[in-house]
Short mmCIF file of N, CA, C and O in Angstrom, two decimals:
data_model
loop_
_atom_site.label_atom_id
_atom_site.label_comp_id
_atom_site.label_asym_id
_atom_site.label_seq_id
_atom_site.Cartn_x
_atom_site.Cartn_y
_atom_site.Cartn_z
N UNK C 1034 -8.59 -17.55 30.90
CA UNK C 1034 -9.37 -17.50 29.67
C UNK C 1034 -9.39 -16.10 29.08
O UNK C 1034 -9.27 -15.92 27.87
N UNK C 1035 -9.57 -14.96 30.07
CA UNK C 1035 -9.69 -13.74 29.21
C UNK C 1035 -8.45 -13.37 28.86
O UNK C 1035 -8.40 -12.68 27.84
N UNK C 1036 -7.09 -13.69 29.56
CA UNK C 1036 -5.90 -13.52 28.97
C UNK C 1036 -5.75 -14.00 27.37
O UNK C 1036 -5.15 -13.28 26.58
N UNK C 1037 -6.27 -15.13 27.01
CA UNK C 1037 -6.07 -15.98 26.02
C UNK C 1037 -7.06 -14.84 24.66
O UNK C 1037 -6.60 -14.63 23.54
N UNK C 1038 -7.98 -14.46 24.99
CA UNK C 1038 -9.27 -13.96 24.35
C UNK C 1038 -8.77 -12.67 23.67
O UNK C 1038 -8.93 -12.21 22.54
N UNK C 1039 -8.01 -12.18 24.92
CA UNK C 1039 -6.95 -11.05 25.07
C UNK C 1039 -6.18 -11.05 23.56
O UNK C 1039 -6.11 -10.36 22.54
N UNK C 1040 -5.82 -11.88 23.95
CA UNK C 1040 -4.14 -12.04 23.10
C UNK C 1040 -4.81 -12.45 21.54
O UNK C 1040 -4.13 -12.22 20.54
N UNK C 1041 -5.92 -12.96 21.43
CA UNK C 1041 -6.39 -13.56 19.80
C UNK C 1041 -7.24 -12.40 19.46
O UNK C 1041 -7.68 -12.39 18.31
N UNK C 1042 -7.58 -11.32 20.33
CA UNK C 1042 -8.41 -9.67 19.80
C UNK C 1042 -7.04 -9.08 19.16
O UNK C 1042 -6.75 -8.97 17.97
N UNK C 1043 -6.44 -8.80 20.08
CA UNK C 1043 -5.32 -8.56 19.44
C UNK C 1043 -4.22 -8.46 18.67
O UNK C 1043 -3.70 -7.37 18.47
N UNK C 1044 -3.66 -9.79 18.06
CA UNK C 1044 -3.16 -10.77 17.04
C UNK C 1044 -4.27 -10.76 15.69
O UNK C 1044 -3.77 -10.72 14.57
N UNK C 1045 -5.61 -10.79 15.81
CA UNK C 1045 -6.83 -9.99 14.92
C UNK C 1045 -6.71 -8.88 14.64
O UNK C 1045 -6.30 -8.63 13.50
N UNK C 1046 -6.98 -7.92 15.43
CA UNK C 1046 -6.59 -6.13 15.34
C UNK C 1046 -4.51 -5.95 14.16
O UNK C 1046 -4.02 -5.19 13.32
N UNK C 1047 -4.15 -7.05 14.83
CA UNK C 1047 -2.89 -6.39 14.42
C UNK C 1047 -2.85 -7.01 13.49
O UNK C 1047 -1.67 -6.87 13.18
N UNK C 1048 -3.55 -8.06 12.27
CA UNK C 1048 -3.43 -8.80 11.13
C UNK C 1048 -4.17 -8.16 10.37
O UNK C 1048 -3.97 -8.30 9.16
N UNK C 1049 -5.30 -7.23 10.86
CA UNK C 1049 -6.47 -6.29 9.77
C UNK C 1049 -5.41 -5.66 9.75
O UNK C 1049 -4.66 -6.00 8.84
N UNK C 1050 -4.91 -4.60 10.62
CA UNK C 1050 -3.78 -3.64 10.06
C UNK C 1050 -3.04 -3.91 8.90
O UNK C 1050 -2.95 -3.19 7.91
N UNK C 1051 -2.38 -5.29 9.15
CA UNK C 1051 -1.27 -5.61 8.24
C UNK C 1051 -2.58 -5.39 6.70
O UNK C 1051 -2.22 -4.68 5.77
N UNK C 1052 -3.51 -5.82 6.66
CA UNK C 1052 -4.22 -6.02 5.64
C UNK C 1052 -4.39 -4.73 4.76
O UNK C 1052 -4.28 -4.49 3.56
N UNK C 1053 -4.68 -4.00 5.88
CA UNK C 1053 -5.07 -2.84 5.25
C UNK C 1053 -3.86 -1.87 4.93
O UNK C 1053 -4.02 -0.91 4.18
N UNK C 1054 -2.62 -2.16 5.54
CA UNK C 1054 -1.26 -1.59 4.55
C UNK C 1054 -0.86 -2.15 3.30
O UNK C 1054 -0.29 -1.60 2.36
N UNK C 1055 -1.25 -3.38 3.43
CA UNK C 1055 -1.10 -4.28 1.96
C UNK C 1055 -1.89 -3.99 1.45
O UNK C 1055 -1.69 -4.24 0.26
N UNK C 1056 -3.07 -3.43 1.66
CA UNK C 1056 -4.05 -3.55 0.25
C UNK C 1056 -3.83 -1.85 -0.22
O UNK C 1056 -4.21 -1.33 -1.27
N UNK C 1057 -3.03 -1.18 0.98
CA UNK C 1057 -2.91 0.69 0.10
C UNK C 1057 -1.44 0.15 -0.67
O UNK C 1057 -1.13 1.07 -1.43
N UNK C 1058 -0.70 -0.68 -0.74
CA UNK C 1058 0.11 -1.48 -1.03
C UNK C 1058 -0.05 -1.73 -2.48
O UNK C 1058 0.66 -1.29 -3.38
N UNK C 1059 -1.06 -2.49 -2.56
CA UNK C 1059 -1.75 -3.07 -3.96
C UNK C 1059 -2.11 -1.68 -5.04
O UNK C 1059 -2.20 -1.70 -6.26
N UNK C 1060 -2.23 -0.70 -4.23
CA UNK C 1060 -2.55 0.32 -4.88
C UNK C 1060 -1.67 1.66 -5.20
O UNK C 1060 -1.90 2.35 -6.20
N UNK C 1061 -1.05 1.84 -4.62
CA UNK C 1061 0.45 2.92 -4.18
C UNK C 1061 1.51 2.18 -4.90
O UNK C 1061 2.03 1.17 -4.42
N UNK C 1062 1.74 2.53 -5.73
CA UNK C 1062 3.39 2.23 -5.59
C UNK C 1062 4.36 2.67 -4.66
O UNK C 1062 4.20 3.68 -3.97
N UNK C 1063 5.81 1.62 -4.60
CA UNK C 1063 6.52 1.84 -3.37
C UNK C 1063 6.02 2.03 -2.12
O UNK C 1063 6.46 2.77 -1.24
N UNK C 1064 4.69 1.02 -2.09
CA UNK C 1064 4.54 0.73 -0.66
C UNK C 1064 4.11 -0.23 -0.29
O UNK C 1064 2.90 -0.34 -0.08
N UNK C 1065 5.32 -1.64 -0.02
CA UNK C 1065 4.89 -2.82 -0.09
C UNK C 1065 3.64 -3.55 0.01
O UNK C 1065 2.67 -2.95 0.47
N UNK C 1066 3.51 -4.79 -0.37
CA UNK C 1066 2.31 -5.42 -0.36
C UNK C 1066 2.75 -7.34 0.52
O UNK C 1066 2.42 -7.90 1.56
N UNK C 1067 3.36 -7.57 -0.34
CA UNK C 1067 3.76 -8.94 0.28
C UNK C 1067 4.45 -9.18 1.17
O UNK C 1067 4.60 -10.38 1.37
N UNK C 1068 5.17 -8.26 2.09
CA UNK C 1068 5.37 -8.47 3.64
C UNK C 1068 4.14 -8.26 4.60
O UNK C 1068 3.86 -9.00 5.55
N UNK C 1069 3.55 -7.33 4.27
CA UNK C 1069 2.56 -6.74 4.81
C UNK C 1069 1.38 -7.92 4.82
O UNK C 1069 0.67 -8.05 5.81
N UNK C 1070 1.22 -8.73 3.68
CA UNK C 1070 0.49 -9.52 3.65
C UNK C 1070 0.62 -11.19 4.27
O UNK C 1070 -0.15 -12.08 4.63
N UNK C 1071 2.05 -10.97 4.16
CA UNK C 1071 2.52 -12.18 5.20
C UNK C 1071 2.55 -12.03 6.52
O UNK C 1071 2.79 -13.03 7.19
N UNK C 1072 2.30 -10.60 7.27
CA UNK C 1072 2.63 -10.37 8.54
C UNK C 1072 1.40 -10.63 8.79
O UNK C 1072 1.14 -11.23 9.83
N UNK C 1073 0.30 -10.21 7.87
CA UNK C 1073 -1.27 -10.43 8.09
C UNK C 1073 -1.59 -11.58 8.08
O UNK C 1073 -2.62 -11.73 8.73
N UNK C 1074 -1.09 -12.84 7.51
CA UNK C 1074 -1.35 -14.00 7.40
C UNK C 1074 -1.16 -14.93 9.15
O UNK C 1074 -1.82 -15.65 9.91
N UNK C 1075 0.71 -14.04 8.99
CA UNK C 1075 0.88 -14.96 10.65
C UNK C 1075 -0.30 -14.87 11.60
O UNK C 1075 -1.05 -15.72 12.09
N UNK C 1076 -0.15 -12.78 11.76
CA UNK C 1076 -1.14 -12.64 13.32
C UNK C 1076 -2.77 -13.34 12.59
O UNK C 1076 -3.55 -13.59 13.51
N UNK C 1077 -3.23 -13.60 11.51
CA UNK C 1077 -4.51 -13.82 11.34
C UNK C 1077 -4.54 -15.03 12.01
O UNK C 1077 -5.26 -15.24 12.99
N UNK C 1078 -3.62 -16.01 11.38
CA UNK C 1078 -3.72 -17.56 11.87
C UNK C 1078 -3.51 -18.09 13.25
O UNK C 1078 -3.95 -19.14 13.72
N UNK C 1079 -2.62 -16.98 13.93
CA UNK C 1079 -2.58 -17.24 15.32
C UNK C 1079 -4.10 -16.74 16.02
O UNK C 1079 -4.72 -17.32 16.91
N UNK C 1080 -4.39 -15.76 15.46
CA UNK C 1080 -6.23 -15.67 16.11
C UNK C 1080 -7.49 -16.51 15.61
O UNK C 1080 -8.27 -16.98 16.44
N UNK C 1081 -7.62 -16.65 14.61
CA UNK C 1081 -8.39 -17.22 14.06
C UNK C 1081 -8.21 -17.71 12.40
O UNK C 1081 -8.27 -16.93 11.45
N UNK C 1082 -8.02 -18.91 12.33
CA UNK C 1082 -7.90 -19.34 10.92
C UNK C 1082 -8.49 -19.13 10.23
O UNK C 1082 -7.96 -18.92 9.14
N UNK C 1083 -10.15 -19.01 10.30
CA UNK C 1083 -11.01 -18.77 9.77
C UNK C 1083 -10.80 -17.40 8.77
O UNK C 1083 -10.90 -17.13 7.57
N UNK C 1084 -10.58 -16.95 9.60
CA UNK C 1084 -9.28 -14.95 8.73
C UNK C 1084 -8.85 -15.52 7.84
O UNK C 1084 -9.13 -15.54 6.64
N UNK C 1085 -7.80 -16.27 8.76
CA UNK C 1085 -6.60 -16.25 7.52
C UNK C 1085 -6.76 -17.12 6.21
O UNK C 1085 -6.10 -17.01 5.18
N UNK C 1086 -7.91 -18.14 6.49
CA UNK C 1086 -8.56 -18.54 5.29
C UNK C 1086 -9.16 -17.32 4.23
O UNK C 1086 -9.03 -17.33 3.01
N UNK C 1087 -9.70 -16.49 4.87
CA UNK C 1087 -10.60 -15.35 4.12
C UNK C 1087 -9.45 -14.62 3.08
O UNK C 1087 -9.48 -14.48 1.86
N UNK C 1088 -8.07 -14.07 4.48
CA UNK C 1088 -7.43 -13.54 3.33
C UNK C 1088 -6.82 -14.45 2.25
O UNK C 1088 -7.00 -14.02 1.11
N UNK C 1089 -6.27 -15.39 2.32
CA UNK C 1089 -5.58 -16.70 1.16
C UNK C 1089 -6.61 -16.56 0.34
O UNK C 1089 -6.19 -16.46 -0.81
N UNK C 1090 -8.04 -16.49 0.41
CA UNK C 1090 -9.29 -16.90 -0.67
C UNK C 1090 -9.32 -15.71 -1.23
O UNK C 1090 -9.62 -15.93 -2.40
N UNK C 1091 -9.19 -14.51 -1.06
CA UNK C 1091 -9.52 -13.09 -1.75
C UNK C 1091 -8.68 -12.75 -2.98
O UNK C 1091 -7.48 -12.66 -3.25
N UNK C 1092 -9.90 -12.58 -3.64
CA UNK C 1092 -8.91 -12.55 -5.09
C UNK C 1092 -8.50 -10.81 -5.05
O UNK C 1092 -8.00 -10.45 -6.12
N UNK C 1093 -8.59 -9.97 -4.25
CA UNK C 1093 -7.85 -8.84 -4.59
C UNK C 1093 -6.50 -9.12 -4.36
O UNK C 1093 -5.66 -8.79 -5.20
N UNK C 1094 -6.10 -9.84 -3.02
CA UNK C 1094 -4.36 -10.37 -3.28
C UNK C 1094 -4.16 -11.56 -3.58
O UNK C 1094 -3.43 -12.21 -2.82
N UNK C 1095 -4.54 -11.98 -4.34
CA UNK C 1095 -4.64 -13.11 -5.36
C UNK C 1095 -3.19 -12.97 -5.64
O UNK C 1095 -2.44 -13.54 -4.85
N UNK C 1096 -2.65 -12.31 -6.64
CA UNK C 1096 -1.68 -12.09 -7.72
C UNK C 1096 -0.52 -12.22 -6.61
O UNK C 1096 0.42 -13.00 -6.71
N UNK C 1097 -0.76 -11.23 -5.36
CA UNK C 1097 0.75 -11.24 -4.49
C UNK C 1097 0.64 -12.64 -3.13
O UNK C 1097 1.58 -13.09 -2.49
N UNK C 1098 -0.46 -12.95 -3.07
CA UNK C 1098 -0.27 -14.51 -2.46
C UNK C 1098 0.46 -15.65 -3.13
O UNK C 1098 1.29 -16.27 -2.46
N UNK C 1099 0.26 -15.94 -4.20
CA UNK C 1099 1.06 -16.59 -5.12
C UNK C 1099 2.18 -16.62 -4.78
O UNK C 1099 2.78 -17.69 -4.73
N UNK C 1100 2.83 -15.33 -4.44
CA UNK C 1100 4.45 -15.78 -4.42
C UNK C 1100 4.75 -15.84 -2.80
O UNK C 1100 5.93 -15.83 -2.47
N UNK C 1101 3.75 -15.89 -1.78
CA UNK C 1101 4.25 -16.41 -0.36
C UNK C 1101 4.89 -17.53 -0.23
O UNK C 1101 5.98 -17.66 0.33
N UNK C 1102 4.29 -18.35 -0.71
CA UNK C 1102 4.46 -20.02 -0.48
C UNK C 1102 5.70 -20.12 -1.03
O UNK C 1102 6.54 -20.57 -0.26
N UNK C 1103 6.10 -19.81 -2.18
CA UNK C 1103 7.63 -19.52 -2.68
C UNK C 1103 8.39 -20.40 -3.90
O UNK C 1103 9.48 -20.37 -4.47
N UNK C 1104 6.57 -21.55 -3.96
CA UNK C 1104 6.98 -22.25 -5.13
C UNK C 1104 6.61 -21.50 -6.72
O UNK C 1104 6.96 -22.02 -7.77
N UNK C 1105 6.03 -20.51 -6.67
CA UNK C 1105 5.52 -19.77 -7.48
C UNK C 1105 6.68 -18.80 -8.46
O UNK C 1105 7.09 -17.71 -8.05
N UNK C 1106 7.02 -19.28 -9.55
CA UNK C 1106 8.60 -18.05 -10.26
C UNK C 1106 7.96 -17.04 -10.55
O UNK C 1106 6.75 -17.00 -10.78
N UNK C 1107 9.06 -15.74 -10.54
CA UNK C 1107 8.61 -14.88 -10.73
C UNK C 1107 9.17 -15.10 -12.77
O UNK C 1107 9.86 -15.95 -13.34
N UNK C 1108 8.30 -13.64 -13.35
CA UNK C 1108 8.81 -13.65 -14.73
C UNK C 1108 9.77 -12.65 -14.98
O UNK C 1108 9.58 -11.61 -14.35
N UNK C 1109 10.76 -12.68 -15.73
CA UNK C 1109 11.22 -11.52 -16.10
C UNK C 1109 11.00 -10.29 -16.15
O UNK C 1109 11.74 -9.40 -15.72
N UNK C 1110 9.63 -10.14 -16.86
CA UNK C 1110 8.80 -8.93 -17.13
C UNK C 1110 8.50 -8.57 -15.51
O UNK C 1110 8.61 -7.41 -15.12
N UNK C 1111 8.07 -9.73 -14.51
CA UNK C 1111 7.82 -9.17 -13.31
C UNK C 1111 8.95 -8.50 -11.98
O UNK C 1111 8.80 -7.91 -10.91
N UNK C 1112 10.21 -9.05 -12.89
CA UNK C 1112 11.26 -9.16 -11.85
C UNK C 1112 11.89 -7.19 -12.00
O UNK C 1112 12.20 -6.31 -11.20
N UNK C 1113 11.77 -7.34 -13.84
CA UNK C 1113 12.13 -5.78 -14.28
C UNK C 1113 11.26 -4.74 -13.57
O UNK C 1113 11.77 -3.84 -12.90
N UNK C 1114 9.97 -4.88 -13.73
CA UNK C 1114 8.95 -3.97 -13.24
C UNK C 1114 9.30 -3.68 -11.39
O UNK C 1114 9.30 -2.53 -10.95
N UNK C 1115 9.53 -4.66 -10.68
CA UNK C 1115 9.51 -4.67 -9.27
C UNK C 1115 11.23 -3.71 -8.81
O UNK C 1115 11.52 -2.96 -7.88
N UNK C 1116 12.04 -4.27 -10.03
CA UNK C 1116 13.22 -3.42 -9.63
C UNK C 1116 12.96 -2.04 -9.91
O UNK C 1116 13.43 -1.13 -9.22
N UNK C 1117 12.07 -1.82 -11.09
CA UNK C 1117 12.31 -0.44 -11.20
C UNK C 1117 11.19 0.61 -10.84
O UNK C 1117 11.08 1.76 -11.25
N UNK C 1118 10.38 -0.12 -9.94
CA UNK C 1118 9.32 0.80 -8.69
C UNK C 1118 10.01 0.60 -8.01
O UNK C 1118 9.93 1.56 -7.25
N UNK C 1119 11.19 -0.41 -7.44
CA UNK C 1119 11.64 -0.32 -6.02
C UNK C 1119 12.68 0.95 -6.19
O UNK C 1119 12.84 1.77 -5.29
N UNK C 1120 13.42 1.02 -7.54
CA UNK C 1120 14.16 2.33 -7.65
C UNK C 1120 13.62 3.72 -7.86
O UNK C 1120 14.24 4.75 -7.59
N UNK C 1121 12.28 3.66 -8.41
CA UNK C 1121 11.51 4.82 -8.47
C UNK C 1121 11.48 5.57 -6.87
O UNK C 1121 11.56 6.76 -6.56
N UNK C 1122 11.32 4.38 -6.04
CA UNK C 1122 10.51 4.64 -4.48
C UNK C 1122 12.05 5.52 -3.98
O UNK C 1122 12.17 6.61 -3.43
N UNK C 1123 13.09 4.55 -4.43
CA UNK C 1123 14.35 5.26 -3.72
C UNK C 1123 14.81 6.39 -4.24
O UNK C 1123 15.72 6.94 -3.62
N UNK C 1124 14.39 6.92 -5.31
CA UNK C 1124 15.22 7.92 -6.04
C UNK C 1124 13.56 9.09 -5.53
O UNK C 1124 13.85 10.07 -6.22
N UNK C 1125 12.82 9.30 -5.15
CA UNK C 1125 12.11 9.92 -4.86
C UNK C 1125 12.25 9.88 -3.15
O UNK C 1125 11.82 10.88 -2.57
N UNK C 1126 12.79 8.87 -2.38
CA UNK C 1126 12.87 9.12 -1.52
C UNK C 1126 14.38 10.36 -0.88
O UNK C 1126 14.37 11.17 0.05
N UNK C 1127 15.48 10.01 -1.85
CA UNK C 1127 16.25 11.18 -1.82
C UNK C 1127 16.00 12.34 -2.15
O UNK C 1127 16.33 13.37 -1.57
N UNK C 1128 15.31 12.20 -3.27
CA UNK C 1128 14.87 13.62 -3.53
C UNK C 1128 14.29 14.40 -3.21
O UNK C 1128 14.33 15.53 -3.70
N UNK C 1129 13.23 13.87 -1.88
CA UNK C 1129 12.16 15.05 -0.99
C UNK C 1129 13.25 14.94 -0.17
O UNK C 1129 13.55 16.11 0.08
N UNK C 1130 14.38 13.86 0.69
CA UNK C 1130 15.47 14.37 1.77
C UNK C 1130 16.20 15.64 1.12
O UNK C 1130 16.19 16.59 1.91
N UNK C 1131 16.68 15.86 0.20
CA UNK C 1131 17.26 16.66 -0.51
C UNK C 1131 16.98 17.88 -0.68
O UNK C 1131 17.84 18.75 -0.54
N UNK C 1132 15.39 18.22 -1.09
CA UNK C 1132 14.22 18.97 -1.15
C UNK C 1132 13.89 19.57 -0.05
O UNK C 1132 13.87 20.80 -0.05
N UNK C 1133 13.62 18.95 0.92
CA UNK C 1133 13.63 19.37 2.29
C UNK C 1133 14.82 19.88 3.39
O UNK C 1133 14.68 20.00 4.61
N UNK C 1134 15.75 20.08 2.76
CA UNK C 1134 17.41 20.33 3.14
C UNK C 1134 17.26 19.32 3.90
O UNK C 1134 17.87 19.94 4.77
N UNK C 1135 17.08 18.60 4.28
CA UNK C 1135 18.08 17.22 5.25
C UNK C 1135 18.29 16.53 4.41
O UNK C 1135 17.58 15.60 4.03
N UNK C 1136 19.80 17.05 3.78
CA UNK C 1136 20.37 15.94 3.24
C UNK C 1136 21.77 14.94 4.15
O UNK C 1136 22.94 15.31 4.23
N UNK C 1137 21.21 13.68 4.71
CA UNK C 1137 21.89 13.16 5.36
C UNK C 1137 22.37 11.86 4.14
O UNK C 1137 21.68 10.91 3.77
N UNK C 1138 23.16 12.06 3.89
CA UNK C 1138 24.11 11.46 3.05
C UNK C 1138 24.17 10.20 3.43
O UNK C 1138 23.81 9.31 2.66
N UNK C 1139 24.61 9.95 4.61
CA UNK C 1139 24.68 8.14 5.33
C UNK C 1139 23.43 7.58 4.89
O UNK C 1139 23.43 6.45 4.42
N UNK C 1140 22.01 8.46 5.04
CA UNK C 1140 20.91 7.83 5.15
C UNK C 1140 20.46 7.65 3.52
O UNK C 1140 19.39 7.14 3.19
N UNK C 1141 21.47 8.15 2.56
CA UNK C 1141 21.23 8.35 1.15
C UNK C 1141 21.90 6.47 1.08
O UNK C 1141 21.28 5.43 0.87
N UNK C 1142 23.03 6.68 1.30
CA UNK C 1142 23.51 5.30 0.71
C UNK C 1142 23.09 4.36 1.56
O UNK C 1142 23.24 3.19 1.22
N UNK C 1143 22.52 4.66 2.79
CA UNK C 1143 21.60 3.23 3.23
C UNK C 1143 20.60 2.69 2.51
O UNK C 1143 20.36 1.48 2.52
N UNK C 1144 19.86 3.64 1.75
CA UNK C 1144 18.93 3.42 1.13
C UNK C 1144 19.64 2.86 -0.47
O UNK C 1144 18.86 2.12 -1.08
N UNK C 1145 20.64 3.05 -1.02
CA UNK C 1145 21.18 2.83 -1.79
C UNK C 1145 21.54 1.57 -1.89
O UNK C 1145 21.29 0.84 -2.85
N UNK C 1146 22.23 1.24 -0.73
CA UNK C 1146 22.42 -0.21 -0.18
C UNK C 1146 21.63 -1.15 -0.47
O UNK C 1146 21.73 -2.11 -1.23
N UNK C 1147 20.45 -0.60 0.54
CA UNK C 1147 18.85 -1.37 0.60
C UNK C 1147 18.58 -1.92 -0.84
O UNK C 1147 18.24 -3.04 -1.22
N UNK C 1148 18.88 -0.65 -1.58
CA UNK C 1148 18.27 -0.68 -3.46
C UNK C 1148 18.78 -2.32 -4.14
O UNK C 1148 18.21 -3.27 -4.68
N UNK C 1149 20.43 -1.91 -3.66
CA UNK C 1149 21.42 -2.52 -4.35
C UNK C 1149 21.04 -4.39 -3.82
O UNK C 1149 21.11 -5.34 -4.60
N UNK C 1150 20.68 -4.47 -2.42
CA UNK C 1150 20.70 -5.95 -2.11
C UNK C 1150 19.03 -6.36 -2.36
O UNK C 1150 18.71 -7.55 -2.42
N UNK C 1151 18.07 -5.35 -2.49
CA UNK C 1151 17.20 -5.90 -3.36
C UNK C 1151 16.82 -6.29 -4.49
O UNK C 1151 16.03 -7.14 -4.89
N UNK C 1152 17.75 -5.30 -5.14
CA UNK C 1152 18.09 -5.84 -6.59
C UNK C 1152 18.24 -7.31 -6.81
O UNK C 1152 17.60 -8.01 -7.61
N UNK C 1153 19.22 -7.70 -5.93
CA UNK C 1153 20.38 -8.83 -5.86
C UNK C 1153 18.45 -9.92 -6.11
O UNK C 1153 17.73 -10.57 -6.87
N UNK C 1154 18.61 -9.36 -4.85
CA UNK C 1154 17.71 -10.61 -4.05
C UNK C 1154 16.21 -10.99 -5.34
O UNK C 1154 15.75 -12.06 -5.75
N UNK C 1155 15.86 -9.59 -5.63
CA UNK C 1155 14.43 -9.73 -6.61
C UNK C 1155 15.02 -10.72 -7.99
O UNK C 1155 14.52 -11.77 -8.42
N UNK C 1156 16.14 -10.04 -8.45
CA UNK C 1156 16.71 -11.03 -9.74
C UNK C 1156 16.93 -12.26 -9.63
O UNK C 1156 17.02 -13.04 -10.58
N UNK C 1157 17.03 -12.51 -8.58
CA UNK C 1157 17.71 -14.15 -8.53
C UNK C 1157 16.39 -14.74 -7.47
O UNK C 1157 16.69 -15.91 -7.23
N UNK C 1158 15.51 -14.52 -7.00
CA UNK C 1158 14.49 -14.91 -6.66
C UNK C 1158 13.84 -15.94 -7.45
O UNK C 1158 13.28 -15.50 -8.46
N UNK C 1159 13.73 -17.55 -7.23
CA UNK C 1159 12.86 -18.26 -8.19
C UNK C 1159 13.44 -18.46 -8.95
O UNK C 1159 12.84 -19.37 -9.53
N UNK C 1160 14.45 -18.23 -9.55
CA UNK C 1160 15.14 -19.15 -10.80
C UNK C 1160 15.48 -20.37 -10.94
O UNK C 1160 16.03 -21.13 -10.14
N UNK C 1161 15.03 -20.60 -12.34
CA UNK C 1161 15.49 -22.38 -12.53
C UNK C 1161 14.58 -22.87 -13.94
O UNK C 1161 14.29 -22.36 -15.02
N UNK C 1162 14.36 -23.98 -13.34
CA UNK C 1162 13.59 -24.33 -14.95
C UNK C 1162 12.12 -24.02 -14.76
O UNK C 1162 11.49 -23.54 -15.70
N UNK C 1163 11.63 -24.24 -13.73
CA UNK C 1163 10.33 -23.75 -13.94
C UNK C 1163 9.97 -22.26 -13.92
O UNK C 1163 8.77 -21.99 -13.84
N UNK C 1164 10.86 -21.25 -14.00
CA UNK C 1164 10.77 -19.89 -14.72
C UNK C 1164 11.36 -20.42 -16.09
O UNK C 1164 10.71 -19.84 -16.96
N UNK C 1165 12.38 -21.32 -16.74
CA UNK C 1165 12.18 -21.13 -18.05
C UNK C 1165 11.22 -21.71 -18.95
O UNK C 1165 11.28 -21.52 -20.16
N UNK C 1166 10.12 -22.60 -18.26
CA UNK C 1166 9.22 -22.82 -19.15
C UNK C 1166 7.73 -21.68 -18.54
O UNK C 1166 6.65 -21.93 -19.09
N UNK C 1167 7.73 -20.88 -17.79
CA UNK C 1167 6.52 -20.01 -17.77
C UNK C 1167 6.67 -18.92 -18.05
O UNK C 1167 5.70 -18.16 -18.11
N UNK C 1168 8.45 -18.35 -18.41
CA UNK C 1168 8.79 -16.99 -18.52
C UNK C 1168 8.95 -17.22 -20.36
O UNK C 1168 9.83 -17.96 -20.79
N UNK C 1169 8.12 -16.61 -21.18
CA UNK C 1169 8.15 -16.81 -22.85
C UNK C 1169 9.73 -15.52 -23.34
O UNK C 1169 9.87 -15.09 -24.49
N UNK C 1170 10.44 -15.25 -22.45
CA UNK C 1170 11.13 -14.52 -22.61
C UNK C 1170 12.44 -15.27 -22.57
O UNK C 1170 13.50 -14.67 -22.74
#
C-alpha cells in the first residue's frame, strides 16, 4: 500500500511541475505550454483524476487545452503567430550561443532543423474543412 501511495505523491508532485512550466509557458514566450500541459495531464490522471479534472476545467489554459484532444483547427492567424515565436525563440537562441563565443555550429543547424520540421508540422496541423469554415481567412 505505501508503495502505491508512493508512486501517486509522486506522479502528483511531477504533474504540478509540469503545470507550473506551462503556466510560465502561457506567459514567456518561447517557452512551451502545450506539452508541458499534456505531460501534466498524464502524471495528474495517473494520481488522481480529481487534478486532472481541475486542470481540463481552468480557464487560464483554456485556450491551449483546446488543441490537446486534436479535434480542435488551428487558424491561420494562429498557425503564423506560433511559427514566428517559434523562430523568434531560435534566432535568439543563436544569438546568445554566438554572444557568448560558443559558437557550435552543429548545435546552430540542429536547432535550425528543429525550426524547419516545426514549421512543417505547425502548418499542416488540423487542416481540412473544418479550418475552412472557422478560419475567415
Amino acid at each position: 500500500m505505501a508503495k502505491s501511495k508512493l508512486k501517486r505523491y509522486t506522479h502528483a508532485t511531477i504533474g504540478l511541475l509540469f503545470v507550473i512550466v506551462a503556466a510560465v509557458g502561457a506567459v514567456l514566450p518561447g517557452i512551451p505550454t502545450v506539452g508541458p500541459l499534456m505531460l501534466a495531464s498524464f502524471f495528474l490522471l495517473k494520481s488522481s483524476p480529481a487534478l486532472e479534472k481541475r486542470l481540463v476545467r481552468n480557464h487560464f489554459f483554456a485556450k491551449y487545452l483546446a488543441y490537446i484532444d486534436g479535434t480542435t483547427p488551428m487558424t491561420n492567424r494562429m498557425r503564423i503567430s506560433s511559427i514566428l515565436m517559434m523562430w523568434l525563440s531560435i534566432s535568439i537562441s543563436a544569438a546568445v550561443s554566438m554572444a557568448a563565443g560558443n559558437i557550435k555550429y552543429w548545435l546552430i543547424g540542429v536547432l535550425v532543423a528543429a525550426g524547419l520540421i516545426g514549421t512543417i508540422f505547425i502548418w499542416r496541423y488540423r487542416r481540412g474543412a473544418s479550418v475552412a469554415q472557422n478560419d475567415p481567412e
